[in-house]
Short mmCIF file of C-alpha atoms and ligand atoms in Angstrom, two decimals:
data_model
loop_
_atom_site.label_atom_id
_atom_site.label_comp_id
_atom_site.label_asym_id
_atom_site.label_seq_id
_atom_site.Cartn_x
_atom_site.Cartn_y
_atom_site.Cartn_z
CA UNK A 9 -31.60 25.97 43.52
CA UNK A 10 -29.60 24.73 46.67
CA UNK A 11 -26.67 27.15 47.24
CA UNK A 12 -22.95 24.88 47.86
CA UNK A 13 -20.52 27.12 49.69
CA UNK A 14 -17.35 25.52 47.41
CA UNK A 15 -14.67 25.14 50.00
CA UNK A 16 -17.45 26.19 52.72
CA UNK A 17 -16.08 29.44 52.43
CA UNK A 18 -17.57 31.89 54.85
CA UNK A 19 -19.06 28.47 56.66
CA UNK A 20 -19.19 28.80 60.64
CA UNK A 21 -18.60 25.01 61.77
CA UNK A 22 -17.86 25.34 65.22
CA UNK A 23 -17.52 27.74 68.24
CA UNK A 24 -13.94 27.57 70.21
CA UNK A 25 -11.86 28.99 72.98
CA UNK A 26 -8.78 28.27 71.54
CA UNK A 27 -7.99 30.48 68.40
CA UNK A 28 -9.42 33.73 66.27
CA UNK A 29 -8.07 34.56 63.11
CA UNK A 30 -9.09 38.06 62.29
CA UNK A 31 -8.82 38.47 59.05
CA UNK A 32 -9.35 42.00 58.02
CA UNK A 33 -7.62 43.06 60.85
CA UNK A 34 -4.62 40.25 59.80
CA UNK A 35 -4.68 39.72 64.23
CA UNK A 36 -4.46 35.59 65.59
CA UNK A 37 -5.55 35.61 68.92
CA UNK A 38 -4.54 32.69 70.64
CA UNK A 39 -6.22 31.61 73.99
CA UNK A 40 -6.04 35.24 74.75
CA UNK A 41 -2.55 36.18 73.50
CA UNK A 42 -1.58 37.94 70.35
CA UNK A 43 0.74 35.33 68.53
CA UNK A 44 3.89 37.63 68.18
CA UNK A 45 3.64 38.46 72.42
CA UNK A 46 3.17 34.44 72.89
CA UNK A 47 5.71 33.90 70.06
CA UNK A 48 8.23 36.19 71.58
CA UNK A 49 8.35 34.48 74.84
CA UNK A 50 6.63 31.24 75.20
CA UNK A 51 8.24 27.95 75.03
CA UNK A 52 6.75 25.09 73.16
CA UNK A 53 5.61 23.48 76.60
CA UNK A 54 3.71 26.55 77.89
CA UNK A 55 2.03 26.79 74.34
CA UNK A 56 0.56 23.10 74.94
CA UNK A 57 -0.48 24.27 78.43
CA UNK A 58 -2.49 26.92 77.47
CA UNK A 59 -3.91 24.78 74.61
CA UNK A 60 -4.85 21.90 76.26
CA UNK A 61 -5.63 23.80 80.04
CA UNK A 62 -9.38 22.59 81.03
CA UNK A 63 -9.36 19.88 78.73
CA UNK A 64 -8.09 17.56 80.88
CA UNK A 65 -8.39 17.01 84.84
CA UNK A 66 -4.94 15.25 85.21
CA UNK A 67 -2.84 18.19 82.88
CA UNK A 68 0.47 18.05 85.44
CA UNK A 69 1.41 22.11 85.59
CA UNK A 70 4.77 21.87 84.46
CA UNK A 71 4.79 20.23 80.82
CA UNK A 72 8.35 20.34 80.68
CA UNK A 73 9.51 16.87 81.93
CA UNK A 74 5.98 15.25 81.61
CA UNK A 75 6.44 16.29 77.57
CA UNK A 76 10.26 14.90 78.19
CA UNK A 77 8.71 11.51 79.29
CA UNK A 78 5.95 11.35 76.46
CA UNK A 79 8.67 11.54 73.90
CA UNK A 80 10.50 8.90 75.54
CA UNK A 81 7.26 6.99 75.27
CA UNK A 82 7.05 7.71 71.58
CA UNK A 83 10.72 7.00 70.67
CA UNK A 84 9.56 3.18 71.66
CA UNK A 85 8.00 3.07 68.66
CA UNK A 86 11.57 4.10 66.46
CA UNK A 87 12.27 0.44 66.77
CA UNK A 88 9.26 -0.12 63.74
CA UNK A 89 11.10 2.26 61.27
CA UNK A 90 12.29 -0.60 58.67
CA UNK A 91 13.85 -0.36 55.61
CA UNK A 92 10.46 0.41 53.29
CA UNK A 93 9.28 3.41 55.87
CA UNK A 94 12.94 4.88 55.76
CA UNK A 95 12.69 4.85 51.85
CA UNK A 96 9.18 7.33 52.05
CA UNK A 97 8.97 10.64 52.32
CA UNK A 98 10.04 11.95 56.04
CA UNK A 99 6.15 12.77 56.52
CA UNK A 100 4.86 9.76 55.14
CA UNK A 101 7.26 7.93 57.13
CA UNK A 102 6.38 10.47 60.62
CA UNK A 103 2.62 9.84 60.09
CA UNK A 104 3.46 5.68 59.85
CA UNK A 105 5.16 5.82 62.83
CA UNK A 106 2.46 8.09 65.01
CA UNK A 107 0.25 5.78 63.86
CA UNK A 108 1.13 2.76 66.06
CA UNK A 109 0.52 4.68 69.29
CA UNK A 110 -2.15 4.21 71.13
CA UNK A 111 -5.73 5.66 70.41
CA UNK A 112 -7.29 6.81 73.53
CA UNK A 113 -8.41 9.53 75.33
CA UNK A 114 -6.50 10.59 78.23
CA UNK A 115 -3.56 12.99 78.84
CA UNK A 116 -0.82 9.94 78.67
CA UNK A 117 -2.07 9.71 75.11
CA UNK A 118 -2.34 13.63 74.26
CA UNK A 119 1.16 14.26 75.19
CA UNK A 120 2.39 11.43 73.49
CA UNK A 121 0.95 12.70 70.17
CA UNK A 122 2.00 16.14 71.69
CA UNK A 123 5.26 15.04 71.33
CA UNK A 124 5.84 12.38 68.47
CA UNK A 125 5.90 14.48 65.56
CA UNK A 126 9.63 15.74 66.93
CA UNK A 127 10.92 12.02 67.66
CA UNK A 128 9.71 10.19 64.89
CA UNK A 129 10.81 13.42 62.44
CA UNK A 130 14.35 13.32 64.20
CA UNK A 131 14.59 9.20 63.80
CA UNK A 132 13.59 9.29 60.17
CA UNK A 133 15.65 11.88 59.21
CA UNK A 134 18.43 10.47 60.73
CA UNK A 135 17.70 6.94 59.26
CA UNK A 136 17.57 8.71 55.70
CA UNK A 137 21.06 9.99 56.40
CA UNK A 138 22.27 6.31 57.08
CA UNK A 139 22.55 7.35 61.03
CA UNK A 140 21.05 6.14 64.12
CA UNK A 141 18.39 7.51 65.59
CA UNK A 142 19.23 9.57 68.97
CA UNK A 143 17.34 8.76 71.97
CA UNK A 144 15.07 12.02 73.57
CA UNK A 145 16.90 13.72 76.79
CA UNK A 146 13.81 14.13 78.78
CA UNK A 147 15.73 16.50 80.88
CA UNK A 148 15.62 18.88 77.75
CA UNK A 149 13.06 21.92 77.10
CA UNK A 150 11.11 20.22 73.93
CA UNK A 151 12.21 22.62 71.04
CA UNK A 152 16.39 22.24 72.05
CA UNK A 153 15.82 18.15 72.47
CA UNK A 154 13.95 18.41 68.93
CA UNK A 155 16.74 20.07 67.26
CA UNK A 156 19.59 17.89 69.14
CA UNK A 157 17.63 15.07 68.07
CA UNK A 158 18.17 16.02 64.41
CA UNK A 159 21.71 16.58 64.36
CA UNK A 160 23.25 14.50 67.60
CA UNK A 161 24.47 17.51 69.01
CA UNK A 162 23.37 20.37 70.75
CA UNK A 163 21.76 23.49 69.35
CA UNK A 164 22.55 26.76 70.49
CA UNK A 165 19.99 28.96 73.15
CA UNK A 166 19.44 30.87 70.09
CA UNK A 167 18.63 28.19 67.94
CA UNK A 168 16.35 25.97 70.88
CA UNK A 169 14.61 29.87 70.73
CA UNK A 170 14.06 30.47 66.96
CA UNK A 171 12.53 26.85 66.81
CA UNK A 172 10.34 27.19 70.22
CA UNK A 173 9.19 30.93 68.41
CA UNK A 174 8.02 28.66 65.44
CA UNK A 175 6.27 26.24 67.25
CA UNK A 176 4.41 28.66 69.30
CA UNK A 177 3.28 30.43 66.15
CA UNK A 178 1.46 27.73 64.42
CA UNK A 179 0.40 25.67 67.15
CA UNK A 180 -3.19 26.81 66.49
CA UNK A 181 -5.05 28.43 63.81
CA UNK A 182 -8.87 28.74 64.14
CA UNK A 183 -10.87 26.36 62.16
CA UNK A 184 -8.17 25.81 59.02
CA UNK A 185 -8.21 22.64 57.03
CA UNK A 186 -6.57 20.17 59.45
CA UNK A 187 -7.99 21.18 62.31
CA UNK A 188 -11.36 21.04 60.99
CA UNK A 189 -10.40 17.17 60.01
CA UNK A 190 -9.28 16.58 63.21
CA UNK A 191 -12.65 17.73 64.43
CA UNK A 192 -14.78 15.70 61.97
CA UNK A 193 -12.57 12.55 63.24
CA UNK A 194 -13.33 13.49 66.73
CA UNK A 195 -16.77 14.18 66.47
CA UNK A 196 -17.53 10.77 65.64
CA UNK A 197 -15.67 9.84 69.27
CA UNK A 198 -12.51 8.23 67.58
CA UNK A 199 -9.69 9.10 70.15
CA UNK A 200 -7.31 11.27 69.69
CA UNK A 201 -4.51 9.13 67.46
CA UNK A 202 -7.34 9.28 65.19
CA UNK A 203 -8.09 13.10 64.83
CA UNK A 204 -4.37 13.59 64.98
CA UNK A 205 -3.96 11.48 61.85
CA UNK A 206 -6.93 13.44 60.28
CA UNK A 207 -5.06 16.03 60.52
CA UNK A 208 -1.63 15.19 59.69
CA UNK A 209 -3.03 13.76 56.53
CA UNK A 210 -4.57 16.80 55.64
CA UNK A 211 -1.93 19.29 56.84
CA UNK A 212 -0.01 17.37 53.85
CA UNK A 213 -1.09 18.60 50.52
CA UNK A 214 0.77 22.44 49.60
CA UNK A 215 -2.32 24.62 49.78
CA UNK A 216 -1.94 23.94 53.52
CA UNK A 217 1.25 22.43 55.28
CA UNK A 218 3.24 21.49 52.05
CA UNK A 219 4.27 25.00 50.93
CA UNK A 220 7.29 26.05 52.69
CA UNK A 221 9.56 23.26 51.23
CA UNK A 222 8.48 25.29 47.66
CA UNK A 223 9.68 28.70 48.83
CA UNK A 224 13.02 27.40 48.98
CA UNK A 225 12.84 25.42 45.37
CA UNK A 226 11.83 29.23 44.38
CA UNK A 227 14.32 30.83 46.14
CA UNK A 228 16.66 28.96 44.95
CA UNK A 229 15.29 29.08 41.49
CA UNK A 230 15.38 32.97 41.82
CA UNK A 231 18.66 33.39 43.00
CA UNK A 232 19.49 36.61 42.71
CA UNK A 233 17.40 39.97 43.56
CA UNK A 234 17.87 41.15 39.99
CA UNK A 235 16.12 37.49 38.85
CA UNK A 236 12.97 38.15 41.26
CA UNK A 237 10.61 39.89 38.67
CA UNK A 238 11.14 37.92 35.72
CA UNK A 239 11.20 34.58 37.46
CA UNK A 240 8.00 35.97 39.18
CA UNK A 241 6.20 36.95 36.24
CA UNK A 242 6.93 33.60 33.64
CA UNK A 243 5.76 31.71 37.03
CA UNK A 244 2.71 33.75 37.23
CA UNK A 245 2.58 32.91 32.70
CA UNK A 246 2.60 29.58 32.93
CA UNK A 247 -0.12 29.52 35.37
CA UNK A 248 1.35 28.77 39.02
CA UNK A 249 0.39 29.95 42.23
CA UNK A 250 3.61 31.50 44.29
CA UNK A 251 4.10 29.55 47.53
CA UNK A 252 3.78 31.35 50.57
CA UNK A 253 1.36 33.71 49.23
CA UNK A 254 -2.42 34.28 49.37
CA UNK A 255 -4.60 33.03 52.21
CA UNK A 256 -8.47 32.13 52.15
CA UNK A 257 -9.02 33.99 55.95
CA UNK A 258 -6.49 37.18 55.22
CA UNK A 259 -6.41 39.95 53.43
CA UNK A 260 -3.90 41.50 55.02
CA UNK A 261 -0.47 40.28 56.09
CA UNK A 262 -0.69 37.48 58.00
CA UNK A 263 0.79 38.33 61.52
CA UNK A 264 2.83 35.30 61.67
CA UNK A 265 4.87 36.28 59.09
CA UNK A 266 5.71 39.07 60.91
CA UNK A 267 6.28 36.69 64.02
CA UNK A 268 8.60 34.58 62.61
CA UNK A 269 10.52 37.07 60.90
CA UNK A 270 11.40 39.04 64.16
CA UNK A 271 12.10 35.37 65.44
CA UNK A 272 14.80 35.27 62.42
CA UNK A 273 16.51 38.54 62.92
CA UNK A 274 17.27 37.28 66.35
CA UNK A 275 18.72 34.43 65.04
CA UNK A 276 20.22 36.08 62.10
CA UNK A 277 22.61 38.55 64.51
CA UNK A 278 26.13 37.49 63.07
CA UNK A 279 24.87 34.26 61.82
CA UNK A 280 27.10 33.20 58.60
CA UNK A 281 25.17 33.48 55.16
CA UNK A 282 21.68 34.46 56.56
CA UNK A 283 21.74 37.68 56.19
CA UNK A 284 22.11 37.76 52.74
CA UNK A 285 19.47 35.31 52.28
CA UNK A 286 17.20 36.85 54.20
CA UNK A 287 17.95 40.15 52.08
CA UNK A 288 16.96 37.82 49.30
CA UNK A 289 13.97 36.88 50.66
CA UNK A 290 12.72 40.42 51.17
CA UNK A 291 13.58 41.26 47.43
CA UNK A 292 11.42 38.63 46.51
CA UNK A 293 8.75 39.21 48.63
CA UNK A 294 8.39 42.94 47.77
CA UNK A 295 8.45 41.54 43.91
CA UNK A 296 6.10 39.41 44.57
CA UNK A 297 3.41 41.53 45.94
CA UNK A 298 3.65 44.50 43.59
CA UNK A 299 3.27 42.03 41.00
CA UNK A 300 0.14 40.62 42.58
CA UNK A 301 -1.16 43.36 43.43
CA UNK A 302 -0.84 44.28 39.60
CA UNK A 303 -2.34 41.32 38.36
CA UNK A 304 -4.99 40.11 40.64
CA UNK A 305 -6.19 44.19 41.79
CA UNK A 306 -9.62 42.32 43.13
CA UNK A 307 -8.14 40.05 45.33
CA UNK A 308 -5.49 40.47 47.95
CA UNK A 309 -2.92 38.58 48.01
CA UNK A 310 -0.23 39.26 50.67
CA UNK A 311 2.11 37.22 52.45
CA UNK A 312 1.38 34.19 54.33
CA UNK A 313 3.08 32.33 57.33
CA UNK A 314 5.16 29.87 54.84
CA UNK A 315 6.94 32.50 53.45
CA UNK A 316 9.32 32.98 56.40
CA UNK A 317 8.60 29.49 58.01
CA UNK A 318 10.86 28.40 54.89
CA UNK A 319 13.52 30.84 55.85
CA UNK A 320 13.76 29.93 59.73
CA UNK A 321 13.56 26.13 59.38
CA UNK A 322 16.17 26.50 57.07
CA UNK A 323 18.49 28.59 59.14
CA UNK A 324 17.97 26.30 61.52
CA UNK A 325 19.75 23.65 58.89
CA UNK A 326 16.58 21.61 58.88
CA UNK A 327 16.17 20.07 55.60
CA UNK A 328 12.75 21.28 53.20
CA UNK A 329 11.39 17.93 52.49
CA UNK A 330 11.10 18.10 56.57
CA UNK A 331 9.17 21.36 56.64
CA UNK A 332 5.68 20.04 56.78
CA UNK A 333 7.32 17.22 59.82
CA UNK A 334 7.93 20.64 61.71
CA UNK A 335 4.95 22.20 60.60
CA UNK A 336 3.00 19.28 62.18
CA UNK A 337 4.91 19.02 65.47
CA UNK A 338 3.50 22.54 66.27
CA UNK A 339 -0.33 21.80 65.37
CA UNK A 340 -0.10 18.49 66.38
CA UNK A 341 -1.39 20.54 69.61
CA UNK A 342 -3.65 22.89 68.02
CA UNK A 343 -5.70 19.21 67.07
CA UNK A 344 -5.36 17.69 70.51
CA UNK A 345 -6.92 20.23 71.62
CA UNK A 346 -9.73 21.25 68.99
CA UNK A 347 -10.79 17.03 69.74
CA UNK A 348 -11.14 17.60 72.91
CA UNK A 349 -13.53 20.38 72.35
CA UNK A 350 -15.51 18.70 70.18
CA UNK A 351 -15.57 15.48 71.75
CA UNK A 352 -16.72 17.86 74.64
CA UNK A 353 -19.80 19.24 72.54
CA UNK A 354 -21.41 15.59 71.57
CA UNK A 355 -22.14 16.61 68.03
CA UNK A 356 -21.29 14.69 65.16
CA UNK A 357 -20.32 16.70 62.46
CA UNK A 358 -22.60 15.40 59.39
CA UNK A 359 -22.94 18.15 56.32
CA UNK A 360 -25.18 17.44 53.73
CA UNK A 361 -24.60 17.38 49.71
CA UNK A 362 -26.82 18.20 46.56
CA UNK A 363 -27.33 15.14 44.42
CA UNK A 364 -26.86 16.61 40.76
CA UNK A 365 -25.83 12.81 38.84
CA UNK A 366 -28.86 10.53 37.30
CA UNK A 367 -32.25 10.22 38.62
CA UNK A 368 -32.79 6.68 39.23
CA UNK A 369 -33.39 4.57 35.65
CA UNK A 370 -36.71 2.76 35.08
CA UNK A 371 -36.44 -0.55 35.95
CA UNK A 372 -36.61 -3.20 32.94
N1 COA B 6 -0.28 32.99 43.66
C1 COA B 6 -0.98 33.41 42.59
N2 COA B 6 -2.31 33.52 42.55
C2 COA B 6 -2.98 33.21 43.65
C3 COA B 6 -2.34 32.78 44.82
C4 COA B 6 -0.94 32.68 44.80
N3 COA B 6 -0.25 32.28 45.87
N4 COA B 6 -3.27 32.53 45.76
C5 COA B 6 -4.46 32.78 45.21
N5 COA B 6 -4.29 33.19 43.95
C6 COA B 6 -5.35 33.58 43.01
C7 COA B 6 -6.03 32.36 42.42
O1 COA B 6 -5.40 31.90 41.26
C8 COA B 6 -7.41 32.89 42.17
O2 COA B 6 -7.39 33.65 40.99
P1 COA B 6 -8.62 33.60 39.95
O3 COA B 6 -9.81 34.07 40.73
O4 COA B 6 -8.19 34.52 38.86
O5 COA B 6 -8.74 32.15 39.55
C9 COA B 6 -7.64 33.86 43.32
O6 COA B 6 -6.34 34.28 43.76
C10 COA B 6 -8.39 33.24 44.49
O7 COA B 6 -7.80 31.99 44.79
P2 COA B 6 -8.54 30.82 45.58
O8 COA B 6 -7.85 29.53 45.30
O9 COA B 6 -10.02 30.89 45.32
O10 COA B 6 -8.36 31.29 47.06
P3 COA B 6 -8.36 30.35 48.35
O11 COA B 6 -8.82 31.16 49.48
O12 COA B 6 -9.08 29.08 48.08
O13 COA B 6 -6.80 29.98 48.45
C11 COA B 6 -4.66 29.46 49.25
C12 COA B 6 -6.02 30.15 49.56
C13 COA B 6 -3.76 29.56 50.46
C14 COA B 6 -4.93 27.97 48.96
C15 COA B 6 -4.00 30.15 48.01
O14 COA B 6 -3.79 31.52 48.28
C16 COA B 6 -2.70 29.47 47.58
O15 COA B 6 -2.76 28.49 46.82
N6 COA B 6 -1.51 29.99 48.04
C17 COA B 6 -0.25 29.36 47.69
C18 COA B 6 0.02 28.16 48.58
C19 COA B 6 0.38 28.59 50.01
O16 COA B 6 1.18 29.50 50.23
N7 COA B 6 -0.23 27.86 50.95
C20 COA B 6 -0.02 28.10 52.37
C21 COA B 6 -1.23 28.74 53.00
S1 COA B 6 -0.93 29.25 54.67
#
């Protein structure tokens, strides 16, 4: 009997330089780094560097304003966002948009996707709000221009900071869901618009990119500390899965929890109602984990990087049907990347299946 690895769990698809999620160990090593050091003090731009560094001959040093001119290349495209596209989700809307730009190869067209998902995220949500979109300030480090893009204003250091920390922590993430769609799409040489919308498309759905906006319906559900448990436990009843918990690779905390909630203490110094939130957020976590740990003793299930990507996005006033938008304009580089390393290995990527429908029927 042919063995199918459901999920091709435990499956090694491809070799890369770019990521290693260790999952007993609950380390992500990215290109070298441990994600909280990069986290800590890499901007958006230098994450893209390192990502994309031997991939392509013509990478200029300095992303900064070359990333500043690609999303002035990609606002072009703002002028498509009618009526029926404003009226969609913000991702469905995103993905639309990133899908007029061109489909090639070079590093005109990686940084372009590089930076879209910020632009077109910015312009929808924006649109949605009955505004106008704002123009990109090329002159702006990528994670502040993001964030002024959203509100028509400037964001704080602090703010440009938290955002760049998130950015940097899930730009890459070994050979996850989207990424490996991004790879299939590359591996049959499609350019790279194509294996970015492979992956987008896949990031989508809440076992993946989709969870974070759920945290804060369950937060909010939850309300207070005293509410966690029972909340928890008639969730757990009626069958659901708690968002931002559980992980196929870990079974340990996943590190970039723990980098994004050091990114939100810094931002949470004196800032308004976070505090108590994020107070909140701990109650429920520690809820959450006894009780899993109760009820599922075989399988560890600990927190996961949504948990406290839900908190920071929204302390940065970003709305949670635009989570998985900000999800995506961090990975968007993680795919850019894993393409060009597959492209680079010639090998389509062509699994096989075990036919178990009808045999063939006599013919009459
Ligand atoms: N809440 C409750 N139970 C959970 C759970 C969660 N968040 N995650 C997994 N489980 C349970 C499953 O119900 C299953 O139990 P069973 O064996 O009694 O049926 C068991 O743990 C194994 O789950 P499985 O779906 O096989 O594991 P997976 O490796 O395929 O799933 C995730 C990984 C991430 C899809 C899963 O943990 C999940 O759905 N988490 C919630 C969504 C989320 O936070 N996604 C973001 C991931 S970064």
């Amino acid at each position: 009997m042919v063995q199918v690895s459901a999920g091709l769990e435990g499956v090694i698809a491809a070799a890369t330089v770019l990521s290693d999620v260790d999952g007993q160990a609950g380390r992500l090593t990215i290109r070298g780094w441990a994600v909280e050091d990069l986290a800590g003090r890499a901007r958006f731009e230098d994450a893209v560097h390192l990502l994309l560094d031997g991939f392509f001959d013509d990478l200029p040093a300095d992303l900064a304003p070359a990333l500043g001119q690609a999303r002035v290349r990609a606002f072009a495209e703002v002028a498509a966002l009618d009526a029926a596209l404003v009226a969609r989700e913000p991702y469905d809307a995103m993905r639309a948009l990133l899908a007029r730009l061109p489909d090639g190869d070079g590093v005109h067209d990686a940084l372009a996707l590089a930076a879209a998902p910020a632009v077109f995220t910015a312009a929808v949500l924006r649109r949605q709000n009955g505004l106008e979109a704002v123009a990109p300030d090329p002159a702006l480090p990528h994670a502040a221009d993001f964030l002024r893009m959203v509100r028509g204003a400037n964001a704080t250091q602090g703010e440009a900071r938290a955002l760049d920390a998130y950015l940097v922590t899930v730009c890459d993430h070994g050979l996850n869901a989207s990424t490996f769609a991004a790879r299939v799409a590359a591996s049959t040489r499609a350019g790279l618009g194509s294996a970015v919308l492979a992956g987008l498309s896949t990031l989508k759905g809440p076992l993946h990119g989709g969870a974070p906006g759920p945290v804060i319906d369950m937060l909010d559900a939850i309300g207070t500390a005293d509410n966690a448990v029972p909340w928890l436990e008639a969730a757990l009843d009626a069958g659901e899965r708690l968002m931002g918990f559980g992980h196929r690779i870990y079974r340990v905390r996943d590190p970039r929890a723990d980098a994004l909630k050091a990114a939100l203490s810094r931002l949470s110094k004196g800032a308004g109602a976070l505090p108590g939130r994020l107070a909140l957020a701990e109650a429920v976590e520690r809820a959450a984990l006894d009780i899993l740990r109760r009820r599922k003793p075989d399988r560890p299930l600990e927190t996961n990087v949504e948990f406290y990507t839900a908190l920071l996005l929204e302390a940065l006033d970003l709305p949670p049907e635009a989570f998985t938008c900000v999800f995506a304009a961090g990975r968007t580089a993680g795919w850019i990347a894993h393409a060009r390393e597959q492209q680079a290995s010639g090998k389509l990527i062509r699994p096989q299946s075990v036919y178990v429908g009808p045999r063939p029927r006599a013919a009459a």
